[in-house]
Coordinates of C-alpha atoms and ligand atoms in Angstrom, one line a residue:
X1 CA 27.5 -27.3 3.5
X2 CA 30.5 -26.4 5.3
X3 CA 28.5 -23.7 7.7
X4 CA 25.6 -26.6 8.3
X5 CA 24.3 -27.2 11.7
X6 CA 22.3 -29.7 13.1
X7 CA 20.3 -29.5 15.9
X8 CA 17.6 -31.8 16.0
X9 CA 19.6 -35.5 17.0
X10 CA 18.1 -38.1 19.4
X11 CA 19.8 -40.9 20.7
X12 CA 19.6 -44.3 22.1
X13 CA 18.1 -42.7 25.6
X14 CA 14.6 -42.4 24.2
X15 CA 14.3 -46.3 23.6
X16 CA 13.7 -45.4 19.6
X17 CA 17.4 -44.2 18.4
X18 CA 20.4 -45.5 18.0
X19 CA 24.1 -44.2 18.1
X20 CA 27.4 -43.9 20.1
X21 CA 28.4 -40.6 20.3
X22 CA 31.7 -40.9 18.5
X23 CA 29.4 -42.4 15.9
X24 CA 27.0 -39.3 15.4
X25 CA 30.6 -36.9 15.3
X26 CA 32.1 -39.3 12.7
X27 CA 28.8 -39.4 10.8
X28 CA 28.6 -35.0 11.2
X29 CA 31.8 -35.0 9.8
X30 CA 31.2 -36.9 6.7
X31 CA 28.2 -34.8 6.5
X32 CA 30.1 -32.2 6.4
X33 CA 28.1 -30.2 9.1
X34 CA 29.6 -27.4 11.4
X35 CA 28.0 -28.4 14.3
X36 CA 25.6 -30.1 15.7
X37 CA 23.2 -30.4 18.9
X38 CA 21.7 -33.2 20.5
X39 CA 17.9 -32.4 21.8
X40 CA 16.6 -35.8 22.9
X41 CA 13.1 -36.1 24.0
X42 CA 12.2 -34.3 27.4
X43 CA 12.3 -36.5 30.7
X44 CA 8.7 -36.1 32.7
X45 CA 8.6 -36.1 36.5
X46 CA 5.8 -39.1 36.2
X47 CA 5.8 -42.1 34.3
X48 CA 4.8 -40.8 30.9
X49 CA 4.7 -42.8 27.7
X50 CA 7.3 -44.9 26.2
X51 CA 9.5 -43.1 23.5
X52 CA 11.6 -40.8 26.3
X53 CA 14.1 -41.2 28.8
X54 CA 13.0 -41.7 32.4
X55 CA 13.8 -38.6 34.7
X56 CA 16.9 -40.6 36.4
X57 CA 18.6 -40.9 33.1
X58 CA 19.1 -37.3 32.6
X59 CA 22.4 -37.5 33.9
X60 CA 23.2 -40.5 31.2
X61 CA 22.1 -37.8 28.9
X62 CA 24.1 -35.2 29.5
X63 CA 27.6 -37.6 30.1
X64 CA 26.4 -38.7 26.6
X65 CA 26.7 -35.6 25.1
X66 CA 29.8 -34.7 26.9
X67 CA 31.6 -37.5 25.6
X68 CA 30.5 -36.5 22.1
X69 CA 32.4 -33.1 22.9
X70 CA 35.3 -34.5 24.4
X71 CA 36.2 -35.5 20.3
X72 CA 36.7 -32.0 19.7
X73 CA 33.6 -31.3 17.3
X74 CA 31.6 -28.3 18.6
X75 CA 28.5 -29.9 20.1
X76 CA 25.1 -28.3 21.5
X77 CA 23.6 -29.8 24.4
X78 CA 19.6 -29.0 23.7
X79 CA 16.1 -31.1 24.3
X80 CA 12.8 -31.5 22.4
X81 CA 10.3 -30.5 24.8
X82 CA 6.5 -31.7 24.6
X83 CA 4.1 -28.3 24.9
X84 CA 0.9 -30.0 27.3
X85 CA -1.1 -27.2 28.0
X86 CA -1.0 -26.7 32.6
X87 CA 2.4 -28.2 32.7
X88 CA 4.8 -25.2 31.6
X89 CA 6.2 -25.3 35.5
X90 CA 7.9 -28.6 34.5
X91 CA 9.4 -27.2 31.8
X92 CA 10.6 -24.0 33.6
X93 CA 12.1 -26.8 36.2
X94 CA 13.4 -28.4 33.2
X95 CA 15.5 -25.2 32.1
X96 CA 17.3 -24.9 35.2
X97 CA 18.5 -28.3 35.7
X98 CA 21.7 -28.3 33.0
X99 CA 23.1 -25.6 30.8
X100 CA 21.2 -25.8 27.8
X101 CA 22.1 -24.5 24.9
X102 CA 18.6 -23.9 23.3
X103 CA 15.1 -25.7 24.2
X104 CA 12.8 -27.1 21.2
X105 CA 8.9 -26.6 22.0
X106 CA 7.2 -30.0 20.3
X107 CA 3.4 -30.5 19.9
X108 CA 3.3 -34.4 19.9
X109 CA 0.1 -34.5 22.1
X110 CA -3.2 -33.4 20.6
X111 CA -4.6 -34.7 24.3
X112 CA -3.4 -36.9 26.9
X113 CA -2.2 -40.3 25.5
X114 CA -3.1 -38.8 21.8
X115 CA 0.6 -38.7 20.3
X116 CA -0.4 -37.1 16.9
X117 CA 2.3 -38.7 15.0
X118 CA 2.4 -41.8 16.3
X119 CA 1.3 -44.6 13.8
X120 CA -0.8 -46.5 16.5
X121 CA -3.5 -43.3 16.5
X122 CA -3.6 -43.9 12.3
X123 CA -7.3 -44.9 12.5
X124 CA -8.4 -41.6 13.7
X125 CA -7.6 -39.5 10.7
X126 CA -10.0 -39.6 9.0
X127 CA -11.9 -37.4 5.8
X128 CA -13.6 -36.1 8.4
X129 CA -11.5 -35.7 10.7
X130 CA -8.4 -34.1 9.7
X131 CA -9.4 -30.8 9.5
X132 CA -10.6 -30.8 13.3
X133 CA -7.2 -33.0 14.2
X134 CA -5.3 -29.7 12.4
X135 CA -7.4 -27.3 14.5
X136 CA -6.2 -28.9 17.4
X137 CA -3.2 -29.4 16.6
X138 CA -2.7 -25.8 15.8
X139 CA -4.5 -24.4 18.7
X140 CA -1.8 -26.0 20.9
X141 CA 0.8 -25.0 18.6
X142 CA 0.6 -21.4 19.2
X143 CA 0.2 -21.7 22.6
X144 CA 3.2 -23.4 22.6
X145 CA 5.3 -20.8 20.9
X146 CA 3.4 -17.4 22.6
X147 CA 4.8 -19.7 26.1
X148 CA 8.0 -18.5 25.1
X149 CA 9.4 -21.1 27.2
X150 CA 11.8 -22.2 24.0
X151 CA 14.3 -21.3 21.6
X152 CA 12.5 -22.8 18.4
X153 CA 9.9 -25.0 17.6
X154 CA 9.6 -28.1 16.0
X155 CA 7.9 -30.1 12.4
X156 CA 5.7 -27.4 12.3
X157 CA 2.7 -29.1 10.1
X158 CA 3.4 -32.5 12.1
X159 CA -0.2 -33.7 11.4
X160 CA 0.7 -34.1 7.5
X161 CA 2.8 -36.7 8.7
X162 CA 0.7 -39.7 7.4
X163 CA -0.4 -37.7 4.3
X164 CA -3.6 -36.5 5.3
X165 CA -4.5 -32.9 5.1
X166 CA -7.3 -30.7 5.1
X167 CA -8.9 -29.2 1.8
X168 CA -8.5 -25.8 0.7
X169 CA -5.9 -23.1 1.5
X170 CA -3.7 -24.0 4.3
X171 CA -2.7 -20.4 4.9
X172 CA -5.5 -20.5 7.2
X173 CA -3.5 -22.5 9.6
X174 CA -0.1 -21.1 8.9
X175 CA -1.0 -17.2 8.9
X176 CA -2.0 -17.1 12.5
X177 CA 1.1 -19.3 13.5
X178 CA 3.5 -17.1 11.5
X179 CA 2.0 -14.2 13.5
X180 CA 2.5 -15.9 16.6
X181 CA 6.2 -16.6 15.7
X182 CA 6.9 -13.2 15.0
X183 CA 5.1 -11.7 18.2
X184 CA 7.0 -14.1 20.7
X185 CA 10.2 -13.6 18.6
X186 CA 10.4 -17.7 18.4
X187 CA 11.7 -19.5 15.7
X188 CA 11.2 -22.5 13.7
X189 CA 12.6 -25.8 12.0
X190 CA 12.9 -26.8 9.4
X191 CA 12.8 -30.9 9.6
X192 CA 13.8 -32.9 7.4
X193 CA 11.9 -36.2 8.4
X194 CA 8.8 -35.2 6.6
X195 CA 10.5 -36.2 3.3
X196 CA 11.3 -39.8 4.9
X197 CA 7.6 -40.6 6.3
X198 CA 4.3 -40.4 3.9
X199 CA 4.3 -36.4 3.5
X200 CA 7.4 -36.9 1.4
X201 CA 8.0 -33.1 1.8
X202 CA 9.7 -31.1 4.8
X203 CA 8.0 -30.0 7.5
X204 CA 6.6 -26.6 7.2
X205 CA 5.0 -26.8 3.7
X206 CA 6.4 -23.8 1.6
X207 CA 3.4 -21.6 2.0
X208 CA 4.4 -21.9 5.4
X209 CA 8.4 -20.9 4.6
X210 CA 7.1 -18.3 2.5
X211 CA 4.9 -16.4 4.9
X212 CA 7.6 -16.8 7.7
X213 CA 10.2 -15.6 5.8
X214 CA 8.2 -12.4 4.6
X215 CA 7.3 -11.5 8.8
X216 CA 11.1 -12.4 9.7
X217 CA 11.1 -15.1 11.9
X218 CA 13.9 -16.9 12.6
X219 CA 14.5 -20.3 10.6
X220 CA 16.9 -23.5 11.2
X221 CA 17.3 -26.5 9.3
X222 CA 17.5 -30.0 11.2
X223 CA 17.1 -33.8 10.7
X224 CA 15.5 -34.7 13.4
X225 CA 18.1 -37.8 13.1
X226 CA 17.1 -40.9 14.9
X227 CA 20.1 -42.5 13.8
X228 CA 24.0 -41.5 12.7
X229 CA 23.2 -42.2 9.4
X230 CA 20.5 -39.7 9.3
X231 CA 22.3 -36.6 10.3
X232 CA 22.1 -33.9 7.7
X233 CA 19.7 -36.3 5.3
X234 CA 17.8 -33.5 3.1
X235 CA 19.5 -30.4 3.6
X236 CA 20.3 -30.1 -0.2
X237 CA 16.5 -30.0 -0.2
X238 CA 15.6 -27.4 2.4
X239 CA 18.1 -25.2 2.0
X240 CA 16.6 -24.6 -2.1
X241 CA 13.5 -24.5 0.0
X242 CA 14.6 -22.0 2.2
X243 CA 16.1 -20.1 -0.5
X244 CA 13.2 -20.0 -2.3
X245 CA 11.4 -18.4 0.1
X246 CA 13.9 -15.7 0.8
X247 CA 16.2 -17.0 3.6
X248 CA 19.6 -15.8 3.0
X249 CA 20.2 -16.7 7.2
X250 CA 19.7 -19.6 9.8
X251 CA 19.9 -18.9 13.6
X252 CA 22.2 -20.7 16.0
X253 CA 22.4 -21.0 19.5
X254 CA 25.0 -21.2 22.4
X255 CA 23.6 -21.3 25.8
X256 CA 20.5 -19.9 24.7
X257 CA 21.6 -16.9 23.4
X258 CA 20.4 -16.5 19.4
X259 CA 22.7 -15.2 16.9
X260 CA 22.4 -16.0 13.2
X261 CA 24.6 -17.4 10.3
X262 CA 24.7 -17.0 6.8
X263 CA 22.4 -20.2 5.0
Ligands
ZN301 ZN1 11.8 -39.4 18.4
FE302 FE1 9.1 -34.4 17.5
FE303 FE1 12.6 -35.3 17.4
ZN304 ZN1 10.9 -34.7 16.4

């Protein structure tokens, strides 16, 4: 794994991670990674929920990740970025205010105070529910990427997340997404946490890898690490995963500029 990157790392700031930096570039190095990023989640101008950092912490954020680069180890300095449909200004806004090297588009919010993957919303999947929760969910997720307000996005089939998913074949969902990708020239993640929460796979589902892979679009493979320990968990998984579906490449990023190395 010596060309491994990571770029999907939260830390402490968003009240749910934890983590000194020297402790996420000791743990990248026993990983064995290349590189990683940080991409904690997005600041909002407002009060907003509970699992990010307030807006006058952003400067907290970005002395954090200097300090992880003053060990040495190449670091990325990125954010996870919640799509919500009528507020892309902020995240224009958001683009200008450091030197990012790349910008992750998340759907988390199916509407407002409805964080899809959040375990206190459980009780609404339901059998019949789940395959308008995935409509949704997929309606805003190609909005987010055709935006093209960021780099890659995130845990593409998010809504599997608790193990529910709708009957029949899911190419229905991925097709038009893949499509999407490829028109706006976006990429996507690979993420890891899928195989640590109730989906017990990766997030896209290899039907999704598969028809991504055959239009072209762009993959990297993250952790989406909440914790040191976390950092490259399951990357002997999705790189067989990737593989299978034809990747012989994963993108990288340095000031938000795309190039790609070999997987
Ligand atoms: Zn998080
Ligand atoms: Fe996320
Ligand atoms: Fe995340
Ligand atoms: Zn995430």
């Amino acid at each position: 794994m010596g060309q491994a990157t990571d770029y999907h790392v939260h830390t402490p700031l968003c009240r749910h991670a934890e983590g000194a930096p020297t402790e996420f570039i000791d743990a990248a190095k026993r990983a064995g990674l290349a590189e990683i990023g940080f991409s904690d989640h997005n600041p909002m101008p407002e009060a907003f929920d509970d699992w990010r950092m307030n807006l006058d912490e952003l400067p907290h954020y970005l002395d954090f990740v200097a300090e992880a680069r003053a060990s040495g180890f190449p670091v990325r300095l990125g954010l996870e970025c919640d799509f919500i449909p009528g507020r892309e200004s902020w995240i224009e806004k958001l683009a200008g205010m450091a030197e990012w090297d790349y910008l992750i588009g998340s759907v988390h919010y199916l509407a407002s105070g409805w964080d899809v993957d959040n375990p206190k919303h459980l009780f609404r999947f339901t059998e019949d529910s789940v395959e308008s929760i995935w409509d949704r969910y997929w309606e805003l997720f190609n909005q987010c990427v055709r935006s093209r307000l960021f780099d890659f996005v995130a845990h593409p089939d998010l809504p599997k997340k608790f193990g529910y998913r709708p009957k029949g074949d899911l190419r229905r969902y991925y097709g038009p997404a893949v499509e999407a990708l490829r028109e706006a020239n976006v990429a996507f993640e690979i993420n890891t946490a899928g195989l640590r929460k109730p989906a017990n796979e990766i997030y896209p589902a290899q039907e999704f890898l598969e028809l991504a892979s055959q239009a072209g679009v762009p993959l990297v493979i993250n952790s989406d690490s909440h914790s040191p320990g976390e950092l490259g968990a399951g990357f002997e998984v999705a790189t067989a995963r990737a593989r299978e579906a034809g990747y012989r490449q994963v993108a990288r990023w340095l000031r938000r500029e795309r190039s790609t190395a070999e997987l």
